[in-house]
Coordinates of C-alpha atoms in Angstrom, one line a residue:
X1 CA 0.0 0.0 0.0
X2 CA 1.2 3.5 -1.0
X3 CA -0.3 6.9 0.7
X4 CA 0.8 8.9 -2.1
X5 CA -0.7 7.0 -4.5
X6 CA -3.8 9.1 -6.1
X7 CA -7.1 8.2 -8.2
X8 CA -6.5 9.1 -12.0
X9 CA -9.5 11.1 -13.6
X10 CA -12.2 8.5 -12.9
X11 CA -16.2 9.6 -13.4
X12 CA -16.9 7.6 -10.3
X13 CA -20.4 8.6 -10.2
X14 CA -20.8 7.2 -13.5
X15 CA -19.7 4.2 -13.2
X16 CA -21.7 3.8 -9.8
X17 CA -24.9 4.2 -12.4
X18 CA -23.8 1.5 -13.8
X19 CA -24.4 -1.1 -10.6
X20 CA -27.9 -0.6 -10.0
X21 CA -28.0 -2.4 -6.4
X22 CA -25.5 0.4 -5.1
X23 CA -28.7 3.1 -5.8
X24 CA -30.9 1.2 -2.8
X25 CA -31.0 1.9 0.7
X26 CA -30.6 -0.4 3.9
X27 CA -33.0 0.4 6.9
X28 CA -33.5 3.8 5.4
X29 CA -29.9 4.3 5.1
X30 CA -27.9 4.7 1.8
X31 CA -25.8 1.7 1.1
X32 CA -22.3 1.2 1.9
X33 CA -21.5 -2.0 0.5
X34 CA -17.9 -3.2 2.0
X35 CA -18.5 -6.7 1.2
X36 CA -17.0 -6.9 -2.3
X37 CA -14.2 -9.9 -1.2
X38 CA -17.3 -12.0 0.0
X39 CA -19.1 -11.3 -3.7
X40 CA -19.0 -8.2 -5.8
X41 CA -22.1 -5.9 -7.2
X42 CA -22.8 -6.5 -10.9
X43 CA -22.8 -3.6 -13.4
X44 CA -26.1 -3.4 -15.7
X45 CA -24.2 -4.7 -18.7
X46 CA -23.6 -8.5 -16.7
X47 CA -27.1 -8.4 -15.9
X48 CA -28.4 -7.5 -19.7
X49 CA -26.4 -10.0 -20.9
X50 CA -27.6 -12.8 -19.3
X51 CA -31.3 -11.3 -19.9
X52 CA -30.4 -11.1 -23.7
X53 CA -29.2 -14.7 -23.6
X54 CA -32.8 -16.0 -22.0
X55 CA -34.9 -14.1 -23.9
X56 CA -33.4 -14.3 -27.8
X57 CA -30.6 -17.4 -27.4
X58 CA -31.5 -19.9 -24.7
X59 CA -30.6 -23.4 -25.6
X60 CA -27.8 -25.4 -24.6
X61 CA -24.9 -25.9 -26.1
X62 CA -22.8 -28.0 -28.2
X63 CA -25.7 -30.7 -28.8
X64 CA -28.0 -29.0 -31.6
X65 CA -26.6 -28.1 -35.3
X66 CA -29.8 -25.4 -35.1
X67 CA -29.5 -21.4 -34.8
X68 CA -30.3 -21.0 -31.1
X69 CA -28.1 -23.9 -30.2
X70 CA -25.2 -22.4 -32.0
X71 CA -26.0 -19.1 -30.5
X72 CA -25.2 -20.1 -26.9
X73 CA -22.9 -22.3 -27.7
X74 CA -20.6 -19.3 -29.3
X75 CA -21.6 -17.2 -26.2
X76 CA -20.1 -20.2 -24.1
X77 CA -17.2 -20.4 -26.0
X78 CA -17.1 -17.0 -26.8
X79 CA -16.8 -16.1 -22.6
X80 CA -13.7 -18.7 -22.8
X81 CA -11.8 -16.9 -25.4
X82 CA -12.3 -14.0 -23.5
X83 CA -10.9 -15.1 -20.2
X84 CA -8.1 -16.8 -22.1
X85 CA -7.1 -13.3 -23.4
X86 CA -7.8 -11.1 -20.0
X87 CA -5.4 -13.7 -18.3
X88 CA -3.2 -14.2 -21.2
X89 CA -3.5 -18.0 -21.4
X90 CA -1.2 -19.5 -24.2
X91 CA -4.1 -20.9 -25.6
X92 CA -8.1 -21.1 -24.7
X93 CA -8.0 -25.1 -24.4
X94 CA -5.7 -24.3 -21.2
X95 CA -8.8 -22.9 -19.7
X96 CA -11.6 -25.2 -18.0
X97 CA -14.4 -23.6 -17.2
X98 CA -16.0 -24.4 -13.6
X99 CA -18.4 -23.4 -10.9
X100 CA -15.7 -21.2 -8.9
X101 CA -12.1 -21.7 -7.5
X102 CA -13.3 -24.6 -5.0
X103 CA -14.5 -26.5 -8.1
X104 CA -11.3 -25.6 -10.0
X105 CA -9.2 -26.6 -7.1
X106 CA -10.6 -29.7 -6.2
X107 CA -10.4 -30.6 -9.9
X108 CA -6.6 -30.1 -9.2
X109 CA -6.8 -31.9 -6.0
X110 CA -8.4 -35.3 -7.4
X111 CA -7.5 -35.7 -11.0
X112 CA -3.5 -34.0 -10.6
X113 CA -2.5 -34.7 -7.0
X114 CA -4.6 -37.9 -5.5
X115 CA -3.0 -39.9 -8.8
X116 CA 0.7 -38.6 -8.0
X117 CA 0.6 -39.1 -4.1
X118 CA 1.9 -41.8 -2.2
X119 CA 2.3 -42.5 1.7
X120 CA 5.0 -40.0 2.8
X121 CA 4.3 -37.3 0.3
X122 CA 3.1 -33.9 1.6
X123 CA 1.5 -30.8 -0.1
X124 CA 2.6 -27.0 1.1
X125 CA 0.7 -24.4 1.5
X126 CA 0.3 -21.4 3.9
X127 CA -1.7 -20.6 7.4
X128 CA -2.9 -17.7 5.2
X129 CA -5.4 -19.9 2.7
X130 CA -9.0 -20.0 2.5
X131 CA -10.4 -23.3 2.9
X132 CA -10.6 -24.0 -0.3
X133 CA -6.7 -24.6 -0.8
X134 CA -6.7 -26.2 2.5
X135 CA -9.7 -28.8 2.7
X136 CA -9.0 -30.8 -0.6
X137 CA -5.6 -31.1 0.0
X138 CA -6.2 -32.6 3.5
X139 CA -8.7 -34.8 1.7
X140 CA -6.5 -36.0 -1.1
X141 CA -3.7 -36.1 1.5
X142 CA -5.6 -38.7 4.3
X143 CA -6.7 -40.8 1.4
X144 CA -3.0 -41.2 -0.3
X145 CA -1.0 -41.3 3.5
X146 CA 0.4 -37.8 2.6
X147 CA 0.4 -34.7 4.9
X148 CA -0.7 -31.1 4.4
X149 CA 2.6 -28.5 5.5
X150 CA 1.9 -25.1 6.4
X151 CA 4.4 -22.2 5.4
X152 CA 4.2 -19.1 8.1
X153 CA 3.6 -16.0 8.1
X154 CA 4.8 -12.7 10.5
X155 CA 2.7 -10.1 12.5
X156 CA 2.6 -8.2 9.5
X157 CA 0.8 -10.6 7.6
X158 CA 3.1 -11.4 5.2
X159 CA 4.4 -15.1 4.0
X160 CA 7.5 -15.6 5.6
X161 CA 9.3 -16.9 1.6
X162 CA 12.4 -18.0 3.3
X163 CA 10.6 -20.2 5.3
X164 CA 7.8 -21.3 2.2
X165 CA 11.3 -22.0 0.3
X166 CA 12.7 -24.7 3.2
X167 CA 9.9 -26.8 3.5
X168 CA 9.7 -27.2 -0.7
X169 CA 11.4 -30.6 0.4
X170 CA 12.0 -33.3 -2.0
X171 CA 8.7 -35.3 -0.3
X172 CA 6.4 -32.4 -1.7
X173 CA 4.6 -32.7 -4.7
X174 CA 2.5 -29.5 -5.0
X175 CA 2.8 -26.3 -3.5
X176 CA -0.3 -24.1 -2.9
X177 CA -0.4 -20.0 -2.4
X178 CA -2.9 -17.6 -2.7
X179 CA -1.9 -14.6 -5.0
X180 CA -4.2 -12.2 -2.3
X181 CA -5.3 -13.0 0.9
X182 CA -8.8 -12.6 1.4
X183 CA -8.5 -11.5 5.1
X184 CA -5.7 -9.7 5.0
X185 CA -5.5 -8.2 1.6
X186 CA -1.6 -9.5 0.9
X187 CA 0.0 -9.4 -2.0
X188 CA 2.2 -12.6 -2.3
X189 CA 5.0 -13.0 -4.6
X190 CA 3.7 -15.7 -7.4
X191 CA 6.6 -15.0 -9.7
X192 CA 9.4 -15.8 -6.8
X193 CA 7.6 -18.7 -6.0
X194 CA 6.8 -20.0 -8.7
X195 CA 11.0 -19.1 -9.9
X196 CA 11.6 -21.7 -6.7
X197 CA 9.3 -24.7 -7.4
X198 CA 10.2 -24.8 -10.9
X199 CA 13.7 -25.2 -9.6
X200 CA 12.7 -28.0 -7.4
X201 CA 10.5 -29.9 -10.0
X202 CA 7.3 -28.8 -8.0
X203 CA 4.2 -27.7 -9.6
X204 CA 2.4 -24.6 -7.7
X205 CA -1.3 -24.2 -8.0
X206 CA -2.5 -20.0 -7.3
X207 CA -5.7 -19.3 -5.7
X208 CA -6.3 -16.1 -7.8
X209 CA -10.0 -14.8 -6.1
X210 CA -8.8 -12.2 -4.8
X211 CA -6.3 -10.8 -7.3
X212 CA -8.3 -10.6 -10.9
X213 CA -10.8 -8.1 -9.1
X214 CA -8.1 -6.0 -8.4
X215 CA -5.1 -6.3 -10.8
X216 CA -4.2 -7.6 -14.1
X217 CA -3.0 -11.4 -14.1
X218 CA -0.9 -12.8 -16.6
X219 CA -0.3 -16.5 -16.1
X220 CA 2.5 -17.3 -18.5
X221 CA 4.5 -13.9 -16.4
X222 CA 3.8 -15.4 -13.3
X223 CA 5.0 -19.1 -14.1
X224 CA 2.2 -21.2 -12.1
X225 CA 1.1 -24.4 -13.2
X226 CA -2.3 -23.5 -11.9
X227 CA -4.3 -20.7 -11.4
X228 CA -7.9 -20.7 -10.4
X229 CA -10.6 -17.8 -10.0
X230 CA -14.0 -17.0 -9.5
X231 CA -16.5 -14.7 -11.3
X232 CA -18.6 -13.5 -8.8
X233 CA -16.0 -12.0 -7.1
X234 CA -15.1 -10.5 -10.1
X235 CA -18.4 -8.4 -10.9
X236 CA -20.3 -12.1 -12.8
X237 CA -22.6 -14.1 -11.8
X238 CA -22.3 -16.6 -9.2
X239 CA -21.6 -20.3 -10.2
X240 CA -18.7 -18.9 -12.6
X241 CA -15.1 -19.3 -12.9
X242 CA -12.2 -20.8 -14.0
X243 CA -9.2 -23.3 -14.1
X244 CA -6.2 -22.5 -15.8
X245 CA -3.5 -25.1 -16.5
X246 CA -0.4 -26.0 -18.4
X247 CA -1.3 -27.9 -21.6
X248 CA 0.8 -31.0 -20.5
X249 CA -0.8 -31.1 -17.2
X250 CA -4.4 -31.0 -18.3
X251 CA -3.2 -33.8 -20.9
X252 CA -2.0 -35.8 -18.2
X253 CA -5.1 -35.6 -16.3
X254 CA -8.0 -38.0 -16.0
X255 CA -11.6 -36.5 -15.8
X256 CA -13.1 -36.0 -12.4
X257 CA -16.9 -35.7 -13.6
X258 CA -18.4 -38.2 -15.7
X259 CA -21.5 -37.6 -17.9
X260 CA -22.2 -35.6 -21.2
X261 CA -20.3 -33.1 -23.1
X262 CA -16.8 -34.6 -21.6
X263 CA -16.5 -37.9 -23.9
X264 CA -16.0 -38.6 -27.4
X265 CA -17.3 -41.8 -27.5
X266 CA -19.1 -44.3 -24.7
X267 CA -19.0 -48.0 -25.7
X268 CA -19.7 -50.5 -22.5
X269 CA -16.6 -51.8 -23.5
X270 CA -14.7 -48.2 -23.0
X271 CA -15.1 -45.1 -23.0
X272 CA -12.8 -42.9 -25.3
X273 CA -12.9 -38.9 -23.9
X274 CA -12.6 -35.4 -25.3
X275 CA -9.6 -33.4 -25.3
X276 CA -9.0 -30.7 -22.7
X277 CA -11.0 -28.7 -21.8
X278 CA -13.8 -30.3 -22.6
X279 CA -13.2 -33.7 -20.6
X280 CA -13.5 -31.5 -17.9
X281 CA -16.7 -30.1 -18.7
X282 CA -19.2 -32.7 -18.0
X283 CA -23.6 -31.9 -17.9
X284 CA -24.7 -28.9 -19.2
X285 CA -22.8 -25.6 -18.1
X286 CA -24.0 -22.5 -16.4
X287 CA -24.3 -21.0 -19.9
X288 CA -25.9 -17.4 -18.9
X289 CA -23.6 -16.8 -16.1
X290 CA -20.5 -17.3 -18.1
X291 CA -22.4 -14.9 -20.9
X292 CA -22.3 -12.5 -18.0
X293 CA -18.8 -13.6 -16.7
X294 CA -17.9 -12.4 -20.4
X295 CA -19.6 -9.2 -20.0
X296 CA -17.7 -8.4 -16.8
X297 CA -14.6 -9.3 -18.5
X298 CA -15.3 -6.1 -21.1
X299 CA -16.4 -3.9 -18.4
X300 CA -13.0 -4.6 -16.4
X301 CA -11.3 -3.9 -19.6
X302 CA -13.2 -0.9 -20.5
X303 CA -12.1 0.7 -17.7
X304 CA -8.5 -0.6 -17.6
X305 CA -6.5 -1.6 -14.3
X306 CA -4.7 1.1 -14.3
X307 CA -7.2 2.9 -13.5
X308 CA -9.3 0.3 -11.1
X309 CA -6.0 -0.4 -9.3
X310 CA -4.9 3.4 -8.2
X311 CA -8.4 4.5 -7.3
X312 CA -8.6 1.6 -4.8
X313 CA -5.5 1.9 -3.5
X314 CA -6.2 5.3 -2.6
X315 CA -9.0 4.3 -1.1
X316 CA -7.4 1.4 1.2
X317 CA -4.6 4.4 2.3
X318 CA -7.6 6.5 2.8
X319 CA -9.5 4.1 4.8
X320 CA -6.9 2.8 6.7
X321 CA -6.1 6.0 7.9
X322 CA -9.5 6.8 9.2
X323 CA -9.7 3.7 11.1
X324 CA -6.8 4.5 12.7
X325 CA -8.8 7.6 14.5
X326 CA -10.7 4.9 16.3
X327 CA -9.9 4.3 20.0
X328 CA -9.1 0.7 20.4
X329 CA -9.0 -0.4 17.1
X330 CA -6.9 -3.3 15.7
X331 CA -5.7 -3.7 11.7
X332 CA -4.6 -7.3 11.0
X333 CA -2.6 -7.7 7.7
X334 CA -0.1 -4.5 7.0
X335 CA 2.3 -5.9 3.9
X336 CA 4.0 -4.0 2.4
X337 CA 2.0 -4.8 -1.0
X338 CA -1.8 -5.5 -0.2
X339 CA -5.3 -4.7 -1.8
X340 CA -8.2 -3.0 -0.7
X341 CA -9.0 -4.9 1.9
X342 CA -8.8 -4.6 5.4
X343 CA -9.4 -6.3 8.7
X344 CA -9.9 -5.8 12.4
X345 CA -11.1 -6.0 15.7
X346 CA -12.2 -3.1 18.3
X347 CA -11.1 -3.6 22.0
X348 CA -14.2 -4.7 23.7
X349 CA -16.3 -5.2 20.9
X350 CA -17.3 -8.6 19.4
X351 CA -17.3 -9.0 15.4
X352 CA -20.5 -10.0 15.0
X353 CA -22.3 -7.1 17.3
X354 CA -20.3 -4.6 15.7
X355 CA -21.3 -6.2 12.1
X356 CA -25.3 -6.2 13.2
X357 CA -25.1 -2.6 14.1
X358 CA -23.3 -1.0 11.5
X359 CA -25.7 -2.9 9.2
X360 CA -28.8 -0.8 10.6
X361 CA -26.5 2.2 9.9
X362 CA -26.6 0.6 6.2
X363 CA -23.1 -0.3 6.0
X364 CA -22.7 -3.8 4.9
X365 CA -19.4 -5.6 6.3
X366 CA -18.2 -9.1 6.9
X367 CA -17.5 -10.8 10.0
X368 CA -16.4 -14.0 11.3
X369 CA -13.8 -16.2 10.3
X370 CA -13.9 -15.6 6.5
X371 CA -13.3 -19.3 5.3
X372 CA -10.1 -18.9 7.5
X373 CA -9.5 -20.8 10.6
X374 CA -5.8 -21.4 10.8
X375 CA -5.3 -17.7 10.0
X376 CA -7.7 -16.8 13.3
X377 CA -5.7 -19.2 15.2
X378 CA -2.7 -17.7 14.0
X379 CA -4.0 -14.3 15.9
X380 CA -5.4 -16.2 18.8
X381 CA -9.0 -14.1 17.9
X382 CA -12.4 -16.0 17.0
X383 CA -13.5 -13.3 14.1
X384 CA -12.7 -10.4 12.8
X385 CA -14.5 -7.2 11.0
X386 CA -13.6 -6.9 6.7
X387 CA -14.0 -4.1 4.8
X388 CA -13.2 -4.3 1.5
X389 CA -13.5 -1.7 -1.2
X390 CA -13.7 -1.7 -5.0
X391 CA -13.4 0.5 -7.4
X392 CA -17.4 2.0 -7.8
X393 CA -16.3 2.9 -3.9
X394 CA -16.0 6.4 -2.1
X395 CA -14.0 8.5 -0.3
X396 CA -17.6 9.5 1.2
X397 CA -18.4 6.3 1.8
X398 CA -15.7 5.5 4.2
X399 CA -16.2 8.5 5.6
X400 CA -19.8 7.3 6.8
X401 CA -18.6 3.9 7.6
X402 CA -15.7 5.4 10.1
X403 CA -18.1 7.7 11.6
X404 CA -20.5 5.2 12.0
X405 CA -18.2 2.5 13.4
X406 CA -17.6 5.4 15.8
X407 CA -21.1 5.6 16.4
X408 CA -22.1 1.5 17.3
X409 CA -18.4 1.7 19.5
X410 CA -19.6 4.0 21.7
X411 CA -23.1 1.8 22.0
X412 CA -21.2 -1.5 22.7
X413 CA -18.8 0.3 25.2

């Protein structure tokens, strides 16, 4: 985070037109809406496009040689090509489209590292992770007799990568970060990692939820082997998102759905399969959301992340500053690089009262554990209180969040 970083020119009101839910008002109180790590808003554009896809192209896709069916079936594909580019794939059949990261990831989990495990093996991550790169590794792990590691953090809420880079030991056969924490807003360094792992034969999966929103990705810069997202985060629809993998690993891997769509051709006697990323791809797809997962991908780039990136970050120095005016109050997670996103704890207060009352104010936050535990434990707290901005956010708007965190302290004190 920078303080002297400043917004370029950017018609924030305009754009704030464009999200339609941002117009309404909570128990009489104009929204603040600080929840955008737990799910973004969606401009008007996402939600056109999937009404333009019901009412003139509905059918589904790949199975019918008539008009509508080829309709959808080029939005479907169309919304691939388009994440392919925005994340600068070396090629849209590296791409698998899926319900979300914890789809893409368990993908990963079953069909890349169940096969390749053995008793002794282990699988690193970090006490930063959501639950999602924790929970099918621990799966895999039990069913194979491998382990789960967890690389540390400091204070600050940064990886420790010295540490990350000793236990990438010869028994580890995939190494798991997330690109952004989505508690603490840290920025990790994919490329470095990545640099090490590749030196030690070890493949490293990204969990990239919390970085597309926020910055531009480019997976063949960064070096992972996998990188998986989410499009609801990322102003689509929920039930959207991605996997992206190397070529040789997608080739390597066996499907992990059965059904329609993935094969080529069933006999009882075998089954031959489609090539990647179609064997991946089994049962009918959520075909409107990823027409509005394309839609959000032209908005983003309409507006360039540039742009998105210096307005937020002017924002989180903003914000962090005002919360710093509160009595008591705690920030966890102060990298040096981090995103909009912030999280703490008021001396006194619990996370969930404070949550419940700032909501009647109409400011809409998250509390509790946020998908993760081991990073709570890591603090020795239960909870803690998120805010996290995006770019259709205001300097006015954290003004009447502070002053009305100010207002529900002085209630619960």
């Amino acid at each position: 985070m920078n303080a002297a970083v400043k917004a370029p020119a950017l018609d924030i009101q305009r754009i704030r037109a464009d999200f339609p839910l941002l117009a309404r008002t909570v128990h009489g109180k104009p929204l603040v809406y600080f929840d955008n790590a737990n799910t973004s808003q969606k401009p008007a554009c996402v939600i056109e496009a999937m009404d333009q896809h019901y009412r003139e192209h509905n059918a589904n896709v790949s199975r019918a040689v008539h008009l509508l069916g080829e309709e959808a079936t080029n939005a479907y594909e169309g919304a691939r090509d388009k994440l392919a580019r925005f994340i600068n794939a070396g090629s849209r059949n590296e791409l698998v489209l899926t319900s979300g990261t914890t789809q893409a990831i368990n993908l990963v989990a079953y069909s890349f590292a169940l096969p390749r495990l053995k008793a002794g093996d282990a699988i690193l991550t970090t006490v930063m992770e959501h639950h999602a790169n924790i929970v099918p590794w621990q799966l895999v792990a039990q069913r194979a007799g491998a382990t789960v590691k967890a690389a540390p953090i400091n204070e600050r809420g940064e990886l420790i990568v010295e540490r990350f880079f000793d236990l990438l030991t010869p028994e580890v056969k995939l190494a798991c970060v997330t690109h952004v924490s989505n508690v603490l807003g840290t920025v990790n360094p994919v490329r470095e990692i990545a640099r090490e792992c590749r030196k030690r034969g070890i493949p490293l999966l990204v969990d990239g939820s919390q970085a597309l929103p926020h910055r531009p990705v480019d997976v063949q810069a960064l070096g992972c082997d996998f990188y998986a997202f989410t499009g609801h985060k990322m102003l689509a629809p929920t039930g959207t998102g991605a996997l992206w993998a190397k070529k040789e690993h997608l080739e390597s891997m066996p499907p992990f759905f059965g059904g329609g769509e993935m094969i080529r051709e069933v006999r009882f006697d075998g089954t031959t399969f489609a090539e990647p990323p179609h064997k991946f791809e089994a049962g009918t797809p959520n075909i409107s959301g990823f027409v509005g997962l394309g839609a959000a991908v032209d908005y983003y780039q309409s507006l360039g992340f540039e742009t998105i990136h210096a307005h937020e970050q002017m924002l989180l120095a903003y914000a962090t500053e005002r919360l710093r005016e509160v009595p008591g109050l705690r920030i966890f997670g102060e990298a040096a690089e981090k995103e909009s996103v912030i999280s703490f704890l008021i001396d006194g207060a619990q996370a969930t009262d404070l949550a419940t009352l700032l909501d009647l104010q109409g400011i809409a936050v998250r509390s509790g554990h946020h998908c993760a535990h081991p990073l709570m434990q890591f603090y020795d707290v239960p909870a803690t209180l998120r805010a996290s901005l995006a770019f259709y956010n205001t300097r006015e708007e954290v003004d009447a969040f502070v002053e009305a965190l100010v207002k529900v302290r002085k209630l619960l004190m």
